[in-house]
Structures are given as C-alpha cells and as structure tokens.
Amino acid sequence: MKIRLYAPQTLIIPRAIPHSMSATHILLKNANQVLTLTGDNSVPRTGEGMRDLGIIQNGDVWISHGRISAVGADDGATHDAELIIDCTGKVVMPGFIDPHTHPVFAGSRENELGMKLKGHSYMEIQQAGGGIFSSVRKTREATNDVLIAQAMKRLDTMLLHGTTTVEAKSGYGLNTETELRMLEVMKTLGEQHPMGIVSTFMGAHAIPTEFHGKREEFLNSMIGLLPTIAERKLAEFCDVFCETGAFTLAEAETMLAAAKANGLGLKIHADEIENIGGSSLAAKMMAVSAEHLVKTSEMDMRHMAESGVIGVLLPGTPYSLMMKEYANARKMIELDMPLALATDLNPNCWTESMQLIISMACYQMKMMPSEAIVASTINAAHAVNRHRKVGSIEVGKQADVIILDVPNYEHIPYHFGVNLVDTVIKAGEIAVGGP
Ligand code: NIG
Ligand code: FE
C-alpha cells in the first residue's frame, strides 16, 4: 500500500504520489456497498434513523473538484474519469469523524497501567500527581515544534485508520500561556495537515496544583481567556470536566455560561466516573453534546433527548480505566437520544482508531453495527457542527470518502484489532492508498 504521511519524523516513505492521484475527476467503481448516509441530515439521527445507512449495492461514487458529484448504482459508465478505483468486493463510506479527542500533549503515561493493575483509581493516580497533572507538566515544558510534530504523528495514524475530521481539545496547559499555545498548535495542525480539525477550549480540565485552594481564581483565569479565544477564532467549542475531583456542577455552569456569552458552542465531560448532574446541565444549557455518560440516569437521558443533546460515547475510556460498566447506549437509543462515538484519544486512553471504537461499541455497548456507523459519521459530524459539509456521501458535500477492504459493513466491528482501511480520500485528494 502506498502511504502518504505528514509527520516530519515519519516520512520514511517518499511522497511518491503519481500525478493521477490528485485527479480532478475520480470514479470509485462498483463497491459491494456504498454507505451513503443520505436522508434528512438537518438534525442528528435518533431511533430507527440510527440504523439507516442508505446502502447502494454495487455502487459508484463520482468525485469532481474535491466534492461528491454523483452517487448511484454502477452502470458501466466511466465518462471523463481521470482516475478509476475498482472497489469490487469492498465498502465505500464517508470518512470517520472523531468528535472527542485530546491529541495535543507531550509525554506518555504507560507507567500508570501498572498502578491501575494494582487497583489504584484514575482520580487516585491524579491526586498523587499523575494523570492529567503529569501530562500538564510535560506539555508546559514542550516547545510548539515538539507539540506539533507529536500531534502530526497521531493525525497521520488517524488518517491511516480512516478518520478525516477530528475535534481536538486543549486542557494540558491549565495556564494562560500554554492553553493559548495548545490552541495555536491546533490551528497550525489544521493548516499543515489534511485532517479537518475542530478546536475546543478545555481550560477547565483540572485545577492545577499551583491553584490548590484557589479554585475560583483559577476558573476566573480560564474564563478570562474566552474573549481572546473568541476574537482570534482559536476555538469553536468550550468543554468542562464536570466530575468529583475536577469541576463542580456550579463551576461547570459558570464556565459554560461565560463560553456561551462569548459565542462558543458548549460541550461537557459528564457522568464519566460519578454522576454529579453534568448531563442534565448539558440539557438545561442546550449544549451541543454531553460526553462519556457512563453513569447517566434515565432521567438525565430524557432531559438530553428533549433538548437534542448528542451523547458522545467513548468506550475506549472505561476500557482503559478497567471499568466494568459502559454507557447504556441501548437505553439512550430507546429514549431517542442521538448518539455519536469517539476515541477520546489522550494519554490515558490512547487509540487513534475509530474502527476499534466501533467494535467496542458493538461488543461492549450492544450497539448495532449500523448504529455505530451512523454514530461515527453523520451524527459525529453534527457533534462538531460539520454536518453540512461532511459525514455523508451526498452530491455537493466535500469528498471525504474511505474504501474499506471488507465485503459488508458488519465486517467493520466484527474483524477487530487490524486496520481495514484501504484508501482514504480527503477533500477529493488521495491521502492514503490508491488504485
Ligand atoms: O476524557 N476525563 C477527563 N479528560 C480526559 C482524560 C484526560 C487524561 O487523563 O489525560 C477524558 O478521559
Ligand atoms: Fe475526554
């Protein structure tokens, strides 16, 4: 397989992309299944809509000037295609959208695995100076160049595994200088890497040790960054870690209200380890999404369903926290909550693969393969406000399309732990693989 990589230190394979691979007119021909995800995509999907993949058997997808120009059953025509990719026996679908990641950080925390195996909890490790605090120390010390190079490598891996848009959160700076630096790094990543990046300000990720006993002062310092962030368009969303040991419900509300007043969309890390009311706060504040939701009650789910809050479920997190419990996706779908899936890529839960997350969603949360795919494409696009641009294969949309070497979509969760992606097309350009 020919691979185009973007991280400077991983350029072991020359960028030998034949001229034809950036063709203006591309035909993806005769896929076993094209998962179009067409339909009323003005709102995120719920209930039965989460199982509708809009499948075309033996389908063709035409791409012109970076956009989808036609989709339909294969009729043998090739017209003016400059590049034809034979998709016989394969699945063509929209690129995965990963709507919850923390991809900019320095260092790693594999040492915490042993601590977890000895029975120490996530918050115990953090209180002992590990966890988020360990990543904050290393991130503050790292230069922008180091942060960019390391994040680029993660974005390359995501692209190789079929992800074409990611949401990226700050939150390993926890001071004015490094929080802004993280957001600037994300901006650079968006300019230099083909991955679509949606930035989220998460200054309220933890109270840094130097603000011990001065919680209000810290929160105010992060709130104080909002006008600059809004003015410089450094983030589209604001997120808060609403959890015992992080931020209280009242603090989360204060932060999110300030973010809303500055024009940012709202997200919240809620009910990950304990339920302190974060997901119902998301409903009250009309947040775009509430994320994690392992401990969410049925009442919270009803509140979110009524307000149209998207539940972003992250099965990699309970997995890496060695929890027995996962989010109750079946109940959420039954109550008509729209669901999305994400990796939560961070130094505690390190995976770049949405394919693995889709598999976990099916095997651990009992989502149907179709529901998991809707949650990783069009609903994930809604969670990052990109549903008009990406998330489905519809005429006029940006051509973010992947080809998987699988005979049908059920194969994606079923054949797990390997990369099933054959080709990635980002905005009409072949980024990975090819004919
Ligand atoms: O979503 N829970 C809070 N934030 C991240 C983890 C951050 C970290 O442990 O570094 C999460 O799981
Ligand atoms: Fe997270």
Tab-separated table of C-alpha atoms and ligand atoms in Angstrom:
chain	number	residue	atom	x	y	z
A	1	MET	CA	0.000	0.000	0.000
A	2	LYS	CA	1.294	3.458	-0.859
A	3	ILE	CA	1.054	5.758	2.107
A	4	ARG	CA	1.326	9.498	2.286
A	5	LEU	CA	2.459	10.554	5.746
A	6	TYR	CA	2.654	14.082	7.071
A	7	ALA	CA	4.584	13.961	10.343
A	8	PRO	CA	8.126	15.098	9.513
A	9	GLN	CA	9.812	12.317	11.500
A	10	THR	CA	7.689	9.576	9.932
A	11	LEU	CA	8.425	10.435	6.316
A	12	ILE	CA	10.117	7.133	5.696
A	13	ILE	CA	8.180	6.560	2.520
A	14	PRO	CA	8.788	9.221	-0.139
A	15	ARG	CA	5.804	11.260	-1.166
A	16	ALA	CA	5.682	9.329	-4.438
A	17	ILE	CA	2.106	10.097	-5.236
A	18	PRO	CA	1.602	9.736	-9.002
A	19	HIS	CA	0.166	12.789	-10.669
A	20	SER	CA	-3.085	10.990	-11.386
A	21	MET	CA	-3.736	10.527	-7.673
A	22	SER	CA	-4.729	14.123	-7.267
A	23	ALA	CA	-7.040	13.825	-10.271
A	24	THR	CA	-9.892	16.296	-10.612
A	25	HIS	CA	-12.394	13.609	-11.601
A	26	ILE	CA	-12.273	10.342	-9.677
A	27	LEU	CA	-14.613	7.390	-10.026
A	28	LEU	CA	-14.926	4.867	-7.208
A	29	LYS	CA	-16.375	1.996	-9.157
A	30	ASN	CA	-18.588	-0.945	-8.273
A	31	ALA	CA	-18.332	-1.100	-4.496
A	32	ASN	CA	-20.111	-4.050	-2.889
A	33	GLN	CA	-21.812	-1.492	-0.671
A	34	VAL	CA	-21.749	2.308	-0.733
A	35	LEU	CA	-22.899	3.566	2.682
A	36	THR	CA	-24.291	6.938	1.583
A	37	LEU	CA	-25.929	8.020	4.873
A	38	THR	CA	-28.304	10.109	2.761
A	39	GLY	CA	-31.547	11.304	4.280
A	40	ASP	CA	-32.743	14.221	6.339
A	41	ASN	CA	-29.394	15.191	7.788
A	42	SER	CA	-30.517	18.587	9.073
A	43	VAL	CA	-30.750	17.139	12.592
A	44	PRO	CA	-28.800	14.317	14.236
A	45	ARG	CA	-30.327	10.886	13.826
A	46	THR	CA	-32.273	9.082	16.542
A	47	GLY	CA	-34.079	5.746	16.911
A	48	GLU	CA	-34.713	3.991	13.610
A	49	GLY	CA	-32.750	6.703	11.769
A	50	MET	CA	-29.612	5.499	13.535
A	51	ARG	CA	-29.906	2.216	11.646
A	52	ASP	CA	-30.363	3.676	8.156
A	53	LEU	CA	-27.102	3.664	6.219
A	54	GLY	CA	-28.644	4.437	2.806
A	55	ILE	CA	-26.850	1.490	1.219
A	56	ILE	CA	-26.356	1.216	-2.545
A	57	GLN	CA	-25.306	-2.261	-3.673
A	58	ASN	CA	-22.732	-2.366	-6.498
A	59	GLY	CA	-22.458	1.369	-6.274
A	60	ASP	CA	-20.346	4.103	-7.860
A	61	VAL	CA	-19.229	7.392	-6.317
A	62	TRP	CA	-18.077	10.252	-8.550
A	63	ILE	CA	-15.798	12.939	-7.204
A	64	SER	CA	-15.134	16.197	-9.043
A	65	HIS	CA	-13.074	19.160	-7.876
A	66	GLY	CA	-12.966	17.813	-4.320
A	67	ARG	CA	-16.695	17.254	-3.998
A	68	ILE	CA	-19.156	14.406	-4.457
A	69	SER	CA	-20.667	14.915	-7.915
A	70	ALA	CA	-22.787	11.758	-8.289
A	71	VAL	CA	-23.702	8.581	-6.410
A	72	GLY	CA	-25.646	5.617	-7.748
A	73	ALA	CA	-25.709	2.014	-8.895
A	74	ASP	CA	-22.860	1.060	-11.229
A	75	ASP	CA	-23.984	1.298	-14.864
A	76	GLY	CA	-20.640	0.644	-16.512
A	77	ALA	CA	-20.112	4.304	-17.445
A	78	THR	CA	-16.735	5.895	-16.828
A	79	HIS	CA	-17.309	9.259	-18.595
A	80	ASP	CA	-14.390	11.650	-18.132
A	81	ALA	CA	-12.883	9.987	-15.018
A	82	GLU	CA	-9.125	10.613	-14.870
A	83	LEU	CA	-8.720	8.049	-12.153
A	84	ILE	CA	-10.845	4.952	-11.635
A	85	ILE	CA	-10.535	2.964	-8.428
A	86	ASP	CA	-12.020	-0.506	-8.643
A	87	CYS	CA	-13.956	-1.088	-5.409
A	88	THR	CA	-15.231	-4.562	-6.271
A	89	GLY	CA	-15.743	-6.575	-3.086
A	90	LYS	CA	-15.213	-3.507	-0.876
A	91	VAL	CA	-17.224	-0.953	1.122
A	92	VAL	CA	-17.174	2.767	0.349
A	93	MET	CA	-18.347	5.115	3.094
A	94	PRO	CA	-17.841	8.641	4.492
A	95	GLY	CA	-14.549	9.172	6.351
A	96	PHE	CA	-14.900	8.655	10.099
A	97	ILE	CA	-15.409	11.759	12.219
A	98	ASP	CA	-13.860	11.566	15.680
A	99	PRO	CA	-15.732	14.167	17.755
A	100	HIS	CA	-13.820	13.929	21.072
A	101	THR	CA	-10.026	13.823	21.263
A	102	HIS	CA	-7.161	15.366	23.228
A	103	PRO	CA	-4.429	14.900	20.586
A	104	VAL	CA	-2.005	17.668	21.632
A	105	PHE	CA	0.077	16.546	24.603
A	106	ALA	CA	3.682	15.716	25.451
A	107	GLY	CA	4.947	12.569	27.147
A	108	SER	CA	3.046	9.373	27.770
A	109	ARG	CA	1.662	7.550	30.797
A	110	GLU	CA	2.199	3.844	30.282
A	111	ASN	CA	3.596	3.772	33.849
A	112	GLU	CA	0.003	4.261	35.070
A	113	LEU	CA	-1.059	0.897	33.669
A	114	GLY	CA	0.827	-0.879	36.450
A	115	MET	CA	-0.817	1.415	39.031
A	116	LYS	CA	-4.249	0.634	37.618
A	117	LEU	CA	-3.455	-3.080	37.703
A	118	LYS	CA	-2.635	-2.716	41.406
A	119	GLY	CA	-6.134	-1.302	41.901
A	120	HIS	CA	-5.476	2.451	42.000
A	121	SER	CA	-8.294	4.533	40.531
A	122	TYR	CA	-7.980	7.273	37.897
A	123	MET	CA	-8.592	10.020	40.465
A	124	GLU	CA	-6.160	8.459	42.983
A	125	ILE	CA	-3.437	8.497	40.336
A	126	GLN	CA	-4.265	12.132	39.531
A	127	GLN	CA	-4.274	13.146	43.213
A	128	ALA	CA	-0.809	11.604	43.538
A	129	GLY	CA	0.440	13.971	40.818
A	130	GLY	CA	-0.041	11.606	37.880
A	131	GLY	CA	-2.854	11.546	35.337
A	132	ILE	CA	-3.730	14.910	33.828
A	133	PHE	CA	-1.119	16.646	36.057
A	134	SER	CA	1.693	14.536	34.637
A	135	SER	CA	0.641	15.426	31.081
A	136	VAL	CA	0.313	19.103	32.035
A	137	ARG	CA	3.893	19.223	33.369
A	138	LYS	CA	5.285	17.701	30.164
A	139	THR	CA	3.100	19.784	27.860
A	140	ARG	CA	4.099	23.047	29.547
A	141	GLU	CA	7.781	22.129	29.053
A	142	ALA	CA	7.387	21.190	25.379
A	143	THR	CA	8.001	23.673	22.580
A	144	ASN	CA	5.355	24.300	19.935
A	145	ASP	CA	7.506	22.423	17.407
A	146	VAL	CA	7.561	19.325	19.600
A	147	LEU	CA	3.812	19.503	20.249
A	148	ILE	CA	3.133	19.924	16.516
A	149	ALA	CA	5.433	17.052	15.459
A	150	GLN	CA	3.938	14.642	18.011
A	151	ALA	CA	0.336	15.582	17.231
A	152	MET	CA	1.055	15.290	13.474
A	153	LYS	CA	2.103	11.700	14.011
A	154	ARG	CA	-1.211	10.999	15.773
A	155	LEU	CA	-3.129	12.703	12.961
A	156	ASP	CA	-1.240	10.580	10.405
A	157	THR	CA	-2.280	7.442	12.285
A	158	MET	CA	-5.879	8.638	12.436
A	159	LEU	CA	-5.889	9.322	8.710
A	160	LEU	CA	-4.392	5.889	8.020
A	161	HIS	CA	-7.279	4.404	10.013
A	162	GLY	CA	-9.906	6.305	8.042
A	163	THR	CA	-10.604	9.373	10.183
A	164	THR	CA	-10.912	12.548	8.118
A	165	THR	CA	-12.197	15.064	10.714
A	166	VAL	CA	-11.343	15.332	14.415
A	167	GLU	CA	-12.380	17.528	17.276
A	168	ALA	CA	-9.350	18.491	19.385
A	169	LYS	CA	-9.484	19.795	22.960
A	170	SER	CA	-6.934	21.888	24.823
A	171	GLY	CA	-6.585	21.302	28.589
A	172	TYR	CA	-2.989	20.212	29.205
A	173	GLY	CA	-1.800	23.789	29.639
A	174	LEU	CA	-4.007	24.966	32.505
A	175	ASN	CA	-2.380	28.373	32.434
A	176	THR	CA	-2.895	31.301	30.126
A	177	GLU	CA	0.298	30.806	28.166
A	178	THR	CA	0.082	27.066	27.476
A	179	GLU	CA	-3.685	26.924	26.920
A	180	LEU	CA	-3.338	29.552	24.165
A	181	ARG	CA	-0.283	27.753	22.837
A	182	MET	CA	-2.251	24.489	22.565
A	183	LEU	CA	-4.991	26.230	20.595
A	184	GLU	CA	-2.387	27.864	18.326
A	185	VAL	CA	-0.777	24.453	17.767
A	186	MET	CA	-4.185	23.093	16.724
A	187	LYS	CA	-4.594	25.952	14.288
A	188	THR	CA	-1.213	25.135	12.747
A	189	LEU	CA	-2.161	21.454	12.547
A	190	GLY	CA	-5.314	22.400	10.647
A	191	GLU	CA	-3.238	24.454	8.215
A	192	GLN	CA	-0.441	21.911	7.686
A	193	HIS	CA	-2.219	18.557	7.876
A	194	PRO	CA	-5.045	17.399	5.604
A	195	MET	CA	-7.106	16.309	8.626
A	196	GLY	CA	-10.113	18.522	9.314
A	197	ILE	CA	-9.634	19.950	12.836
A	198	VAL	CA	-12.356	21.434	15.048
A	199	SER	CA	-10.889	23.106	18.145
A	200	THR	CA	-12.366	23.090	21.642
A	201	PHE	CA	-11.101	25.129	24.581
A	202	MET	CA	-10.920	22.960	27.705
A	203	GLY	CA	-9.095	25.159	30.198
A	204	ALA	CA	-11.453	23.707	32.835
A	205	HIS	CA	-9.904	20.220	32.656
A	206	ALA	CA	-8.378	20.134	36.164
A	207	ILE	CA	-7.349	22.608	38.860
A	208	PRO	CA	-3.543	22.835	38.531
A	209	THR	CA	-1.540	22.244	41.706
A	210	GLU	CA	-0.378	25.874	41.961
A	211	PHE	CA	-4.039	26.903	42.343
A	212	HIS	CA	-4.671	24.483	45.204
A	213	GLY	CA	-7.226	26.182	47.493
A	214	LYS	CA	-7.824	28.908	44.885
A	215	ARG	CA	-10.394	27.238	42.655
A	216	GLU	CA	-12.353	30.367	41.899
A	217	GLU	CA	-9.235	32.259	40.945
A	218	PHE	CA	-8.244	29.518	38.506
A	219	LEU	CA	-11.690	29.297	36.921
A	220	ASN	CA	-11.732	33.075	36.510
A	221	SER	CA	-8.336	32.974	34.804
A	222	MET	CA	-9.690	30.478	32.263
A	223	ILE	CA	-12.895	32.492	31.813
A	224	GLY	CA	-10.658	35.485	31.231
A	225	LEU	CA	-9.203	33.778	28.144
A	226	LEU	CA	-12.571	33.438	26.421
A	227	PRO	CA	-12.728	36.894	24.760
A	228	THR	CA	-9.231	36.388	23.246
A	229	ILE	CA	-10.125	32.880	22.082
A	230	ALA	CA	-13.366	34.114	20.515
A	231	GLU	CA	-11.763	37.151	18.915
A	232	ARG	CA	-8.864	35.168	17.449
A	233	LYS	CA	-11.217	32.317	16.450
A	234	LEU	CA	-8.993	29.837	18.261
A	235	ALA	CA	-11.865	27.528	19.254
A	236	GLU	CA	-15.449	26.808	18.217
A	237	PHE	CA	-16.446	24.963	21.387
A	238	CYS	CA	-15.809	25.064	25.123
A	239	ASP	CA	-15.753	21.911	27.267
A	240	VAL	CA	-15.578	21.346	31.056
A	241	PHE	CA	-14.686	18.224	33.045
A	242	CYS	CA	-17.675	18.093	35.405
A	243	GLU	CA	-16.698	15.404	37.913
A	244	THR	CA	-15.848	14.865	41.579
A	245	GLY	CA	-12.155	15.761	41.755
A	246	ALA	CA	-12.420	18.127	38.775
A	247	PHE	CA	-15.127	20.834	38.464
A	248	THR	CA	-18.415	21.028	40.382
A	249	LEU	CA	-21.758	21.408	38.691
A	250	ALA	CA	-21.889	25.099	39.670
A	251	GLU	CA	-18.377	25.728	38.339
A	252	ALA	CA	-19.216	23.934	35.082
A	253	GLU	CA	-22.312	26.092	34.685
A	254	THR	CA	-20.315	29.285	35.311
A	255	MET	CA	-17.684	28.312	32.728
A	256	LEU	CA	-20.193	27.228	30.104
A	257	ALA	CA	-22.358	30.326	30.593
A	258	ALA	CA	-19.288	32.505	30.008
A	259	ALA	CA	-18.377	30.463	26.923
A	260	LYS	CA	-21.897	30.856	25.552
A	261	ALA	CA	-21.750	34.622	26.126
A	262	ASN	CA	-18.556	34.618	24.018
A	263	GLY	CA	-20.282	32.764	21.185
A	264	LEU	CA	-18.739	29.328	21.694
A	265	GLY	CA	-20.718	26.087	21.355
A	266	LEU	CA	-20.953	24.005	24.519
A	267	LYS	CA	-19.708	20.524	25.381
A	268	ILE	CA	-19.270	18.790	28.707
A	269	HIS	CA	-17.402	15.753	30.089
A	270	ALA	CA	-20.235	14.331	32.180
A	271	ASP	CA	-21.012	11.260	34.296
A	272	GLU	CA	-17.679	9.598	33.467
A	273	ILE	CA	-16.842	8.251	36.942
A	274	GLU	CA	-19.670	9.666	39.083
A	275	ASN	CA	-22.929	11.371	38.197
A	276	ILE	CA	-22.937	14.873	39.674
A	277	GLY	CA	-25.533	16.252	37.268
A	278	GLY	CA	-23.378	17.166	34.258
A	279	SER	CA	-25.582	15.645	31.578
A	280	SER	CA	-28.773	17.314	32.828
A	281	LEU	CA	-26.796	20.580	32.936
A	282	ALA	CA	-25.968	19.987	29.254
A	283	ALA	CA	-29.700	19.673	28.569
A	284	LYS	CA	-30.516	22.815	30.573
A	285	MET	CA	-27.842	24.841	28.768
A	286	MET	CA	-28.671	23.394	25.319
A	287	ALA	CA	-25.147	22.103	24.909
A	288	VAL	CA	-24.332	20.525	21.558
A	289	SER	CA	-23.105	17.376	23.290
A	290	ALA	CA	-22.504	15.630	26.592
A	291	GLU	CA	-19.621	13.171	26.510
A	292	HIS	CA	-18.731	9.914	28.358
A	293	LEU	CA	-22.148	9.291	30.061
A	294	VAL	CA	-21.190	6.020	31.764
A	295	LYS	CA	-23.158	6.854	34.949
A	296	THR	CA	-26.040	8.733	33.334
A	297	SER	CA	-29.526	8.094	34.762
A	298	GLU	CA	-32.669	7.519	32.738
A	299	MET	CA	-33.939	10.915	33.850
A	300	ASP	CA	-30.782	12.606	32.523
A	301	MET	CA	-31.214	10.731	29.243
A	302	ARG	CA	-34.787	12.002	28.938
A	303	HIS	CA	-33.607	15.574	29.568
A	304	MET	CA	-30.929	15.268	26.889
A	305	ALA	CA	-33.327	13.673	24.403
A	306	GLU	CA	-35.790	16.554	24.927
A	307	SER	CA	-33.063	19.163	24.351
A	308	GLY	CA	-31.490	17.307	21.403
A	309	VAL	CA	-28.128	16.997	23.172
A	310	ILE	CA	-25.906	14.495	21.359
A	311	GLY	CA	-24.448	11.793	23.596
A	312	VAL	CA	-20.824	11.278	22.573
A	313	LEU	CA	-19.912	7.817	23.865
A	314	LEU	CA	-16.282	6.841	24.401
A	315	PRO	CA	-15.980	3.111	25.070
A	316	GLY	CA	-12.165	3.298	24.971
A	317	THR	CA	-12.277	5.172	28.291
A	318	PRO	CA	-13.992	2.597	30.558
A	319	TYR	CA	-11.793	0.045	28.774
A	320	SER	CA	-8.591	1.880	29.696
A	321	LEU	CA	-9.926	2.689	33.183
A	322	MET	CA	-10.659	-1.031	33.641
A	323	MET	CA	-14.278	-0.273	34.494
A	324	LYS	CA	-16.888	-2.982	34.258
A	325	GLU	CA	-19.554	-0.558	33.151
A	326	TYR	CA	-20.005	1.139	29.772
A	327	ALA	CA	-22.503	3.812	28.720
A	328	ASN	CA	-26.026	2.440	28.369
A	329	ALA	CA	-26.306	3.029	24.633
A	330	ARG	CA	-29.386	0.795	24.208
A	331	LYS	CA	-31.426	2.800	26.711
A	332	MET	CA	-30.263	6.071	25.137
A	333	ILE	CA	-31.314	4.931	21.667
A	334	GLU	CA	-34.642	3.676	23.036
A	335	LEU	CA	-35.248	7.125	24.554
A	336	ASP	CA	-34.457	8.832	21.229
A	337	MET	CA	-31.155	10.395	22.188
A	338	PRO	CA	-28.871	10.984	19.187
A	339	LEU	CA	-25.554	9.207	19.737
A	340	ALA	CA	-22.048	9.734	18.375
A	341	LEU	CA	-18.879	7.731	19.047
A	342	ALA	CA	-15.313	8.966	19.583
A	343	THR	CA	-11.890	7.673	20.579
A	344	ASP	CA	-11.198	10.151	23.430
A	345	LEU	CA	-7.547	9.851	22.267
A	346	ASN	CA	-5.493	11.129	25.217
A	347	PRO	CA	-2.521	9.877	27.288
A	348	ASN	CA	-4.875	7.824	29.480
A	349	CYS	CA	-6.816	6.253	26.608
A	350	TRP	CA	-4.544	6.140	23.621
A	351	THR	CA	-6.077	4.908	20.428
A	352	GLU	CA	-6.398	6.670	17.085
A	353	SER	CA	-8.720	4.023	15.651
A	354	MET	CA	-12.423	4.670	15.172
A	355	GLN	CA	-12.622	1.101	13.815
A	356	LEU	CA	-11.656	-0.207	17.259
A	357	ILE	CA	-14.189	2.114	18.909
A	358	ILE	CA	-16.938	0.871	16.571
A	359	SER	CA	-16.072	-2.687	17.544
A	360	MET	CA	-16.142	-1.833	21.264
A	361	ALA	CA	-19.472	-0.039	20.789
A	362	CYS	CA	-20.997	-3.209	19.364
A	363	TYR	CA	-19.415	-5.793	21.647
A	364	GLN	CA	-19.469	-3.784	24.913
A	365	MET	CA	-22.417	-1.408	24.486
A	366	LYS	CA	-24.594	-3.619	22.271
A	367	MET	CA	-24.911	-1.044	19.518
A	368	MET	CA	-25.896	-2.463	16.139
A	369	PRO	CA	-23.115	-2.124	13.525
A	370	SER	CA	-25.378	0.277	11.590
A	371	GLU	CA	-25.927	2.445	14.703
A	372	ALA	CA	-22.199	2.523	15.407
A	373	ILE	CA	-21.516	3.683	11.828
A	374	VAL	CA	-24.146	6.437	11.959
A	375	ALA	CA	-22.600	7.479	15.303
A	376	SER	CA	-19.147	7.683	13.690
A	377	THR	CA	-20.169	9.605	10.585
A	378	ILE	CA	-23.213	11.869	10.251
A	379	ASN	CA	-24.067	12.099	13.977
A	380	ALA	CA	-20.413	12.749	14.795
A	381	ALA	CA	-20.476	15.493	12.143
A	382	HIS	CA	-23.416	17.080	13.985
A	383	ALA	CA	-21.472	16.916	17.248
A	384	VAL	CA	-18.791	19.166	15.686
A	385	ASN	CA	-21.145	21.298	13.570
A	386	ARG	CA	-19.790	19.957	10.273
A	387	HIS	CA	-22.941	18.109	9.136
A	388	ARG	CA	-23.482	20.458	6.186
A	389	LYS	CA	-20.009	19.725	4.880
A	390	VAL	CA	-19.112	16.100	5.711
A	391	GLY	CA	-20.482	12.915	7.317
A	392	SER	CA	-22.406	11.507	4.324
A	393	ILE	CA	-21.871	10.765	0.637
A	394	GLU	CA	-24.290	13.237	-0.921
A	395	VAL	CA	-23.918	15.356	-4.035
A	396	GLY	CA	-22.250	18.663	-3.207
A	397	LYS	CA	-20.606	17.537	0.004
A	398	GLN	CA	-16.825	17.582	0.447
A	399	ALA	CA	-15.365	14.300	-0.818
A	400	ASP	CA	-14.107	12.800	2.455
A	401	VAL	CA	-14.533	9.161	1.494
A	402	ILE	CA	-12.881	5.905	2.562
A	403	ILE	CA	-12.652	2.485	0.954
A	404	LEU	CA	-12.515	-0.482	3.318
A	405	ASP	CA	-11.332	-3.919	2.336
A	406	VAL	CA	-14.437	-5.611	3.752
A	407	PRO	CA	-17.354	-7.263	1.934
A	408	ASN	CA	-20.051	-5.537	4.006
A	409	TYR	CA	-20.372	-3.002	6.834
A	410	GLU	CA	-20.989	-5.614	9.572
A	411	HIS	CA	-17.437	-6.734	8.951
A	412	ILE	CA	-16.084	-3.450	10.415
A	413	PRO	CA	-16.803	-4.233	14.109
A	414	TYR	CA	-16.535	-7.977	13.555
A	415	HIS	CA	-12.960	-8.039	12.244
A	416	PHE	CA	-11.304	-6.030	15.000
A	417	GLY	CA	-7.811	-5.007	16.035
A	418	VAL	CA	-6.488	-4.523	12.498
A	419	ASN	CA	-6.733	-1.705	10.011
A	420	LEU	CA	-9.383	-2.477	7.382
A	421	VAL	CA	-8.918	0.823	5.539
A	422	ASP	CA	-7.597	0.528	2.030
A	423	THR	CA	-7.891	4.078	0.684
A	424	VAL	CA	-8.617	7.488	2.234
A	425	ILE	CA	-9.754	10.397	0.093
A	426	LYS	CA	-9.721	13.765	1.847
A	427	ALA	CA	-11.423	16.669	0.091
A	428	GLY	CA	-11.030	14.830	-3.221
A	429	GLU	CA	-7.301	14.122	-2.770
A	430	ILE	CA	-5.987	10.629	-2.199
A	431	ALA	CA	-4.302	10.792	1.187
A	432	VAL	CA	-3.787	7.069	1.815
A	433	GLY	CA	-3.610	4.126	-0.592
A	434	GLY	CA	-4.899	4.419	-4.130
A	435	PRO	CA	-5.776	2.266	-7.089
B	1	NIG	O1	-11.921	12.483	28.545
B	1	NIG	N1	-11.653	12.778	31.854
B	1	NIG	C1	-11.091	13.795	31.531
B	1	NIG	N2	-10.369	14.018	30.439
B	1	NIG	C2	-9.897	13.002	29.573
B	1	NIG	C3	-8.705	12.293	30.117
B	1	NIG	C4	-7.561	13.175	30.278
B	1	NIG	C5	-6.340	12.493	30.796
B	1	NIG	O2	-6.442	11.550	31.610
B	1	NIG	O3	-5.260	12.930	30.406
B	1	NIG	C6	-11.004	12.043	29.212
B	1	NIG	O4	-10.996	10.853	29.553
B	2	FE	FE	-12.000	13.492	27.027
